[in-house]
CSV table of C-alpha atoms and ligand atoms in Angstrom, one decimal:
chain,number,residue,atom,x,y,z
P,297,MET,CA,0.2,-0.1,-0.1
P,298,LYS,CA,1.2,3.6,-0.5
P,299,ILE,CA,-0.4,6.5,1.0
P,300,SER,CA,0.2,10.3,-0.2
P,301,VAL,CA,-0.9,12.9,1.3
P,302,LEU,CA,-1.6,16.5,0.2
P,303,SER,CA,-0.9,19.0,2.8
P,304,LEU,CA,0.6,22.6,3.4
P,305,PHE,CA,2.1,21.3,6.6
P,306,PRO,CA,4.3,18.1,5.7
P,307,GLU,CA,5.7,18.4,9.2
P,308,TYR,CA,2.6,17.6,10.9
P,309,PHE,CA,3.4,13.7,9.9
P,310,ASP,CA,6.9,13.4,11.6
P,311,PRO,CA,5.6,12.2,14.7
P,312,LEU,CA,3.3,9.5,13.2
P,313,LEU,CA,5.8,7.9,11.0
P,314,ASN,CA,8.7,8.3,13.5
P,315,THR,CA,6.9,6.6,16.5
P,316,SER,CA,6.5,2.7,17.8
P,317,ILE,CA,4.7,0.5,15.6
P,318,ILE,CA,4.2,2.8,12.6
P,319,LYS,CA,7.9,3.5,12.9
P,320,ARG,CA,9.1,-0.1,12.7
P,321,ALA,CA,6.5,-1.3,10.0
P,322,LYS,CA,7.9,1.8,7.8
P,323,GLU,CA,11.3,0.7,8.2
P,324,LYS,CA,10.4,-2.8,7.3
P,325,ASN,CA,8.8,-1.3,3.9
P,326,LEU,CA,5.3,-2.6,4.9
P,327,PHE,CA,4.3,0.8,3.2
P,328,GLU,CA,4.9,3.7,1.3
P,329,PHE,CA,4.1,7.3,2.7
P,330,GLU,CA,5.1,10.4,1.1
P,331,VAL,CA,3.5,14.0,1.9
P,332,ILE,CA,3.5,16.8,-0.6
P,333,ASP,CA,3.2,20.0,-0.1
P,334,PHE,CA,1.0,21.3,-2.7
P,335,ARG,CA,2.2,25.3,-2.1
P,336,MET,CA,5.1,23.7,-4.8
P,337,PHE,CA,2.7,23.4,-7.7
P,338,THR,CA,1.0,27.2,-7.4
P,339,LYS,CA,0.8,29.5,-10.4
P,340,GLU,CA,0.7,32.5,-8.1
P,341,LYS,CA,3.3,34.8,-8.1
P,342,HIS,CA,4.0,34.8,-4.0
P,343,GLY,CA,3.2,31.3,-3.9
P,344,HIS,CA,-0.2,32.1,-2.6
P,345,VAL,CA,-2.4,28.6,-2.5
P,346,ASP,CA,-5.5,30.4,-0.8
P,347,ASP,CA,-7.4,33.5,-1.4
P,348,THR,CA,-10.6,35.4,0.1
P,349,PRO,CA,-13.9,33.7,-0.2
P,350,TYR,CA,-16.2,35.2,-2.7
P,351,GLY,CA,-19.4,36.7,-1.7
P,352,GLY,CA,-17.3,37.9,1.5
P,353,GLY,CA,-17.0,36.2,5.2
P,354,ALA,CA,-13.9,35.7,7.3
P,355,GLY,CA,-11.4,33.4,6.6
P,356,MET,CA,-9.4,32.0,3.6
P,357,VAL,CA,-10.2,29.9,1.3
P,358,LEU,CA,-8.0,26.9,-0.7
P,359,MET,CA,-8.0,27.7,-4.5
P,360,CYS,CA,-8.4,24.9,-6.7
P,361,GLN,CA,-5.3,24.9,-8.8
P,362,PRO,CA,-2.4,24.3,-7.0
P,363,LEU,CA,-4.7,21.3,-5.3
P,364,LEU,CA,-5.9,19.8,-8.3
P,365,ASP,CA,-2.5,20.2,-10.1
P,366,ALA,CA,-1.0,18.1,-7.0
P,367,LEU,CA,-3.0,15.8,-7.2
P,368,ALA,CA,-3.3,15.3,-10.9
P,369,SER,CA,0.8,14.7,-10.7
P,370,ILE,CA,0.3,11.6,-8.5
P,371,LYS,CA,-3.0,9.9,-9.1
P,372,THR,CA,-2.9,6.9,-11.4
P,373,GLU,CA,-6.1,4.6,-12.1
P,374,ASN,CA,-5.1,2.6,-8.8
P,375,SER,CA,-5.4,5.5,-6.4
P,376,THR,CA,-8.6,6.5,-3.9
P,377,VAL,CA,-8.8,9.8,-3.5
P,378,ILE,CA,-10.3,10.8,0.1
P,379,LEU,CA,-11.2,14.3,1.0
P,380,LEU,CA,-11.0,15.3,4.9
P,381,THR,CA,-13.9,17.1,5.6
P,382,PRO,CA,-16.3,17.7,8.7
P,383,GLN,CA,-19.1,17.3,5.9
P,384,GLY,CA,-17.9,13.9,4.8
P,385,LYS,CA,-19.1,10.5,5.8
P,386,THR,CA,-17.7,9.3,9.4
P,387,PHE,CA,-14.7,7.2,9.7
P,388,ASN,CA,-15.2,4.0,11.4
P,389,GLN,CA,-13.1,0.7,11.6
P,390,LYS,CA,-15.0,-0.7,8.9
P,391,ILE,CA,-14.2,1.7,6.3
P,392,ALA,CA,-10.4,1.6,7.9
P,393,MET,CA,-10.7,-2.3,6.7
P,394,ASP,CA,-12.1,-1.5,3.4
P,395,LEU,CA,-9.3,1.2,2.8
P,396,SER,CA,-6.5,-0.9,4.1
P,397,LEU,CA,-7.0,-3.5,0.9
P,398,LYS,CA,-6.6,-0.4,-1.4
P,399,GLU,CA,-3.4,-0.3,-3.6
P,400,HIS,CA,-2.9,3.8,-3.2
P,401,LEU,CA,-5.0,6.3,-0.8
P,402,ILE,CA,-4.5,9.9,-1.8
P,403,PHE,CA,-5.7,11.8,1.4
P,404,ILE,CA,-6.4,15.8,0.9
P,405,CYS,CA,-6.1,18.1,3.7
P,406,GLY,CA,-7.8,21.3,3.9
P,407,HIS,CA,-6.8,24.2,6.1
P,408,TYR,CA,-7.9,27.6,6.8
P,409,GLU,CA,-11.7,28.2,6.2
P,410,GLY,CA,-11.6,25.2,3.9
P,411,PHE,CA,-11.3,24.7,0.3
P,412,ASP,CA,-13.2,25.8,-2.8
P,413,GLU,CA,-16.3,23.6,-3.2
P,414,ARG,CA,-15.3,22.7,-7.1
P,415,ILE,CA,-12.5,20.4,-5.5
P,416,ARG,CA,-15.0,18.1,-4.0
P,417,GLU,CA,-15.7,16.9,-7.7
P,418,TYR,CA,-12.3,15.5,-8.2
P,419,VAL,CA,-12.4,13.1,-4.8
P,420,ASP,CA,-13.9,9.6,-4.7
P,421,ILE,CA,-14.6,10.0,-1.0
P,422,GLN,CA,-15.3,12.9,1.4
P,423,MET,CA,-14.6,11.6,4.9
P,424,SER,CA,-14.8,13.0,8.8
P,425,LEU,CA,-13.5,12.1,11.4
P,426,GLY,CA,-16.4,13.3,13.6
P,427,ASP,CA,-19.1,16.0,14.4
P,428,PHE,CA,-16.2,18.7,15.2
P,429,VAL,CA,-14.3,21.1,13.1
P,430,LEU,CA,-10.2,20.9,13.4
P,431,THR,CA,-8.1,23.8,12.2
P,432,GLY,CA,-6.9,21.4,9.3
P,433,GLY,CA,-7.2,18.0,7.9
P,434,GLU,CA,-3.6,16.9,9.0
P,435,SER,CA,-4.6,15.7,12.5
P,436,ALA,CA,-7.8,13.7,11.0
P,437,CYS,CA,-5.4,12.2,8.6
P,438,MET,CA,-3.1,11.0,11.2
P,439,VAL,CA,-5.9,9.1,13.1
P,440,MET,CA,-7.4,7.4,9.8
P,441,CYS,CA,-3.4,6.6,8.7
P,442,ASP,CA,-2.9,4.7,12.2
P,443,CYS,CA,-5.9,3.2,12.0
P,444,ILE,CA,-5.6,1.8,8.3
P,445,LEU,CA,-1.9,0.8,8.6
P,446,ARG,CA,-2.0,-1.4,11.5
P,447,LEU,CA,-4.5,-3.3,9.7
P,448,LEU,CA,-1.8,-4.0,7.1
P,449,PRO,CA,-0.1,-7.5,7.0
P,450,GLY,CA,3.0,-7.5,9.2
P,451,VAL,CA,2.3,-4.8,10.9
P,452,ILE,CA,1.0,-6.0,13.9
P,453,LYS,CA,-0.2,-9.6,15.2
P,454,GLN,CA,-3.2,-10.4,13.0
P,455,ASP,CA,-4.9,-12.2,15.9
P,456,SER,CA,-4.3,-8.8,18.1
P,457,SER,CA,-6.6,-6.8,15.7
P,458,GLN,CA,-9.3,-9.4,15.0
P,459,ASP,CA,-10.3,-9.2,18.7
P,460,ASP,CA,-10.1,-5.1,18.5
P,461,SER,CA,-13.5,-3.4,19.4
P,462,PHE,CA,-15.5,-2.9,16.5
P,463,SER,CA,-13.8,-5.6,14.3
P,464,ASN,CA,-16.7,-7.7,14.7
P,465,GLY,CA,-19.0,-5.3,15.3
P,466,LEU,CA,-18.8,-5.7,19.4
P,467,LEU,CA,-16.5,-3.8,21.7
P,468,GLU,CA,-13.7,-5.9,22.8
P,469,TYR,CA,-13.7,-8.0,26.4
P,470,PRO,CA,-11.6,-7.0,29.6
P,471,GLN,CA,-8.0,-7.5,29.8
P,472,TYR,CA,-5.7,-8.3,32.3
P,473,THR,CA,-2.0,-8.7,33.0
P,474,ARG,CA,0.2,-9.6,35.9
P,475,PRO,CA,-0.3,-9.4,39.1
P,476,GLU,CA,-3.4,-11.9,39.7
P,477,ILE,CA,-4.3,-9.7,42.4
P,478,TYR,CA,-4.2,-6.0,42.4
P,479,ASP,CA,-5.3,-3.8,45.5
P,480,GLY,CA,-7.8,-6.5,46.2
P,481,LYS,CA,-8.8,-6.8,42.8
P,482,LYS,CA,-8.6,-10.2,41.5
P,483,VAL,CA,-8.1,-11.6,37.7
P,484,PRO,CA,-11.2,-13.8,36.8
P,485,ASP,CA,-10.7,-17.2,37.3
P,486,VAL,CA,-11.6,-18.7,34.1
P,487,LEU,CA,-8.5,-16.6,32.7
P,488,LEU,CA,-6.5,-18.3,34.9
P,489,SER,CA,-7.8,-21.9,34.5
P,490,GLY,CA,-6.2,-22.9,31.0
P,491,HIS,CA,-9.3,-23.6,29.9
P,492,HIS,CA,-9.3,-22.3,26.2
P,493,ALA,CA,-13.2,-23.4,25.4
P,494,ASN,CA,-13.9,-21.8,28.7
P,495,ILE,CA,-11.9,-18.4,28.1
P,496,LYS,CA,-13.2,-18.0,24.5
P,497,LYS,CA,-16.8,-18.2,25.8
P,498,TRP,CA,-16.6,-15.7,28.7
P,499,ARG,CA,-14.4,-13.6,26.3
P,500,HIS,CA,-17.2,-13.6,23.9
P,501,GLN,CA,-20.3,-13.2,26.4
P,502,LYS,CA,-18.1,-10.3,28.2
P,503,SER,CA,-17.8,-8.6,24.5
P,504,LEU,CA,-21.5,-8.8,24.2
P,505,GLU,CA,-22.0,-7.2,27.9
P,506,ASN,CA,-19.7,-4.4,27.2
P,507,THR,CA,-21.3,-3.6,24.3
P,508,PHE,CA,-24.8,-4.1,25.8
P,509,TYR,CA,-23.6,-1.5,28.6
P,510,HIS,CA,-21.5,1.0,26.8
P,511,ARG,CA,-22.7,0.8,23.2
P,512,PRO,CA,-26.0,-0.5,23.1
P,513,ASP,CA,-26.4,1.0,19.5
P,514,LEU,CA,-23.8,-1.4,17.9
P,515,LEU,CA,-26.2,-4.3,18.9
P,516,GLU,CA,-29.1,-3.0,16.6
P,517,THR,CA,-27.3,-3.9,13.1
P,518,LEU,CA,-25.6,-7.2,14.2
P,519,ASP,CA,-26.7,-10.5,13.1
P,520,LEU,CA,-26.8,-12.3,16.7
P,521,SER,CA,-26.7,-16.1,17.2
P,522,LYS,CA,-29.8,-17.5,18.9
P,523,GLU,CA,-27.2,-18.4,22.3
P,524,ASP,CA,-26.2,-14.0,22.0
P,525,LYS,CA,-29.7,-13.3,22.3
P,526,ILE,CA,-30.7,-15.3,25.1
P,527,TYR,CA,-27.6,-14.0,26.9
P,528,LEU,CA,-28.6,-10.7,26.1
P,529,ASP,CA,-32.2,-10.9,27.3
P,530,ARG,CA,-30.7,-12.0,30.5
P,531,LEU,CA,-28.5,-8.9,30.9
P,532,LYS,CA,-32.0,-6.6,29.8
P,533,LYS,CA,-33.7,-8.6,32.5
P,534,ASN,CA,-31.3,-8.0,35.4
P,535,CYS,CA,-30.9,-4.4,34.2
P,536,ASP,CA,-35.1,-4.0,34.4
P,537,LEU,CA,-34.8,-5.8,37.9
P,538,LYS,CA,-32.3,-2.8,39.4
P,539,ASP,CA,-34.4,-0.1,37.7
A,683,SAM,C1,-11.2,25.0,9.9
A,683,SAM,S1,-11.7,23.5,8.6
A,683,SAM,C2,-12.7,24.1,7.7
A,683,SAM,C3,-14.2,23.8,7.9
A,683,SAM,C4,-15.4,24.6,7.1
A,683,SAM,N1,-15.4,25.8,7.0
A,683,SAM,C5,-16.8,23.5,7.3
A,683,SAM,O1,-17.6,24.3,8.3
A,683,SAM,O2,-17.4,22.6,6.8
A,683,SAM,C6,-10.3,23.4,7.8
A,683,SAM,C7,-9.9,22.1,7.2
A,683,SAM,O3,-9.6,20.9,8.4
A,683,SAM,C8,-10.3,19.6,8.1
A,683,SAM,N2,-11.0,19.2,9.1
A,683,SAM,C9,-11.7,20.2,9.8
A,683,SAM,N3,-12.6,19.1,10.7
A,683,SAM,C10,-12.6,17.9,10.6
A,683,SAM,C11,-13.2,16.9,10.6
A,683,SAM,N4,-13.8,16.5,11.6
A,683,SAM,N5,-12.8,15.7,9.7
A,683,SAM,C12,-11.9,15.5,8.8
A,683,SAM,N6,-11.4,16.9,8.5
A,683,SAM,C13,-11.4,18.2,9.0
A,683,SAM,C14,-11.0,20.1,6.5
A,683,SAM,O4,-9.5,19.4,5.4
A,683,SAM,C15,-11.2,21.3,6.8
A,683,SAM,O5,-11.1,21.8,4.8
C-alpha cells in the first residue's frame, strides 16, 4: 500500500512516521508514505494557495489550481482520493478495513476556512473524523492513517486486531495482566484456568456485555446468534430488575 498526503504542513506527519509500531513498519517497508506540499504547485506569484471567499466572509479558502495540479501529478487509475472534511462520511473501523485493501490512498488535507467547493468533484470519498471542526485535515488524516496502517499484514500480529473493538461489530472483552491480585482486585478465575474453550466463551459474553452497557446502538445492526440473543435478554432482565 502507498499513502500520499497533500498538505501545506508536511511536518505534522513526522511524529506518526517516527514513533513506535508505525515507525517499525515503515522501516520494514510494509507501506510507502509520502507527503506532498501542494504549495509547490501554485502558479500564483507569491506562492499563494488561498484567497478570500467570493461573497465575503471570514477566513481564506484554498484555491483549486495548486491542489488539483498536485493531485493530477500523483493520481493513477489505482488511486482512491479521500477529501478530509467535517461534511464527509464519518470514519470508522469498517471503512478503515476497506481502505486497508486499496493499493494507493491519496488524502487531501484542507486548512484555514476550507477549500473551493469545486474540489469535491475530483475526489472519490469525502471523509470526516467526527462531528467537530479541526483547524486542518492533518490531524484527522493521521488518525485515519494510523488506523489503516495497523491493519496491513505484518504491522501488528493479526489475531491482535481480530478481537479489537468494532472488528466483529462488538466492543472488546476486558483484558488483564500481572499481578493476579492488585489492590484486592482479582483477575477472573476463568482466565487463569487454562481452559481455552471456557476462556473463549467468557470473552465473547464479556464482549456482548461491554457492548450492551456502553454501545447498545452497535447491537441493533448485528446478526446475533440464538445464544447471544438469550444472553442479552438475560442482561436486559437484570437491568430491568435493578431499575
Ligand atoms: C477549519 S476546517 C474548515 C471547516 C469548514 N469551514 C466547514 O465548516 O465545513 C479546515 C479543514 O480542516 C479539515 N477538517 C476540519 N474538521 C474536520 C473533521 N471533523 N474531519 C476531517 N477533516 C476536518 C478539513 O480538511 C477542512 O477543510
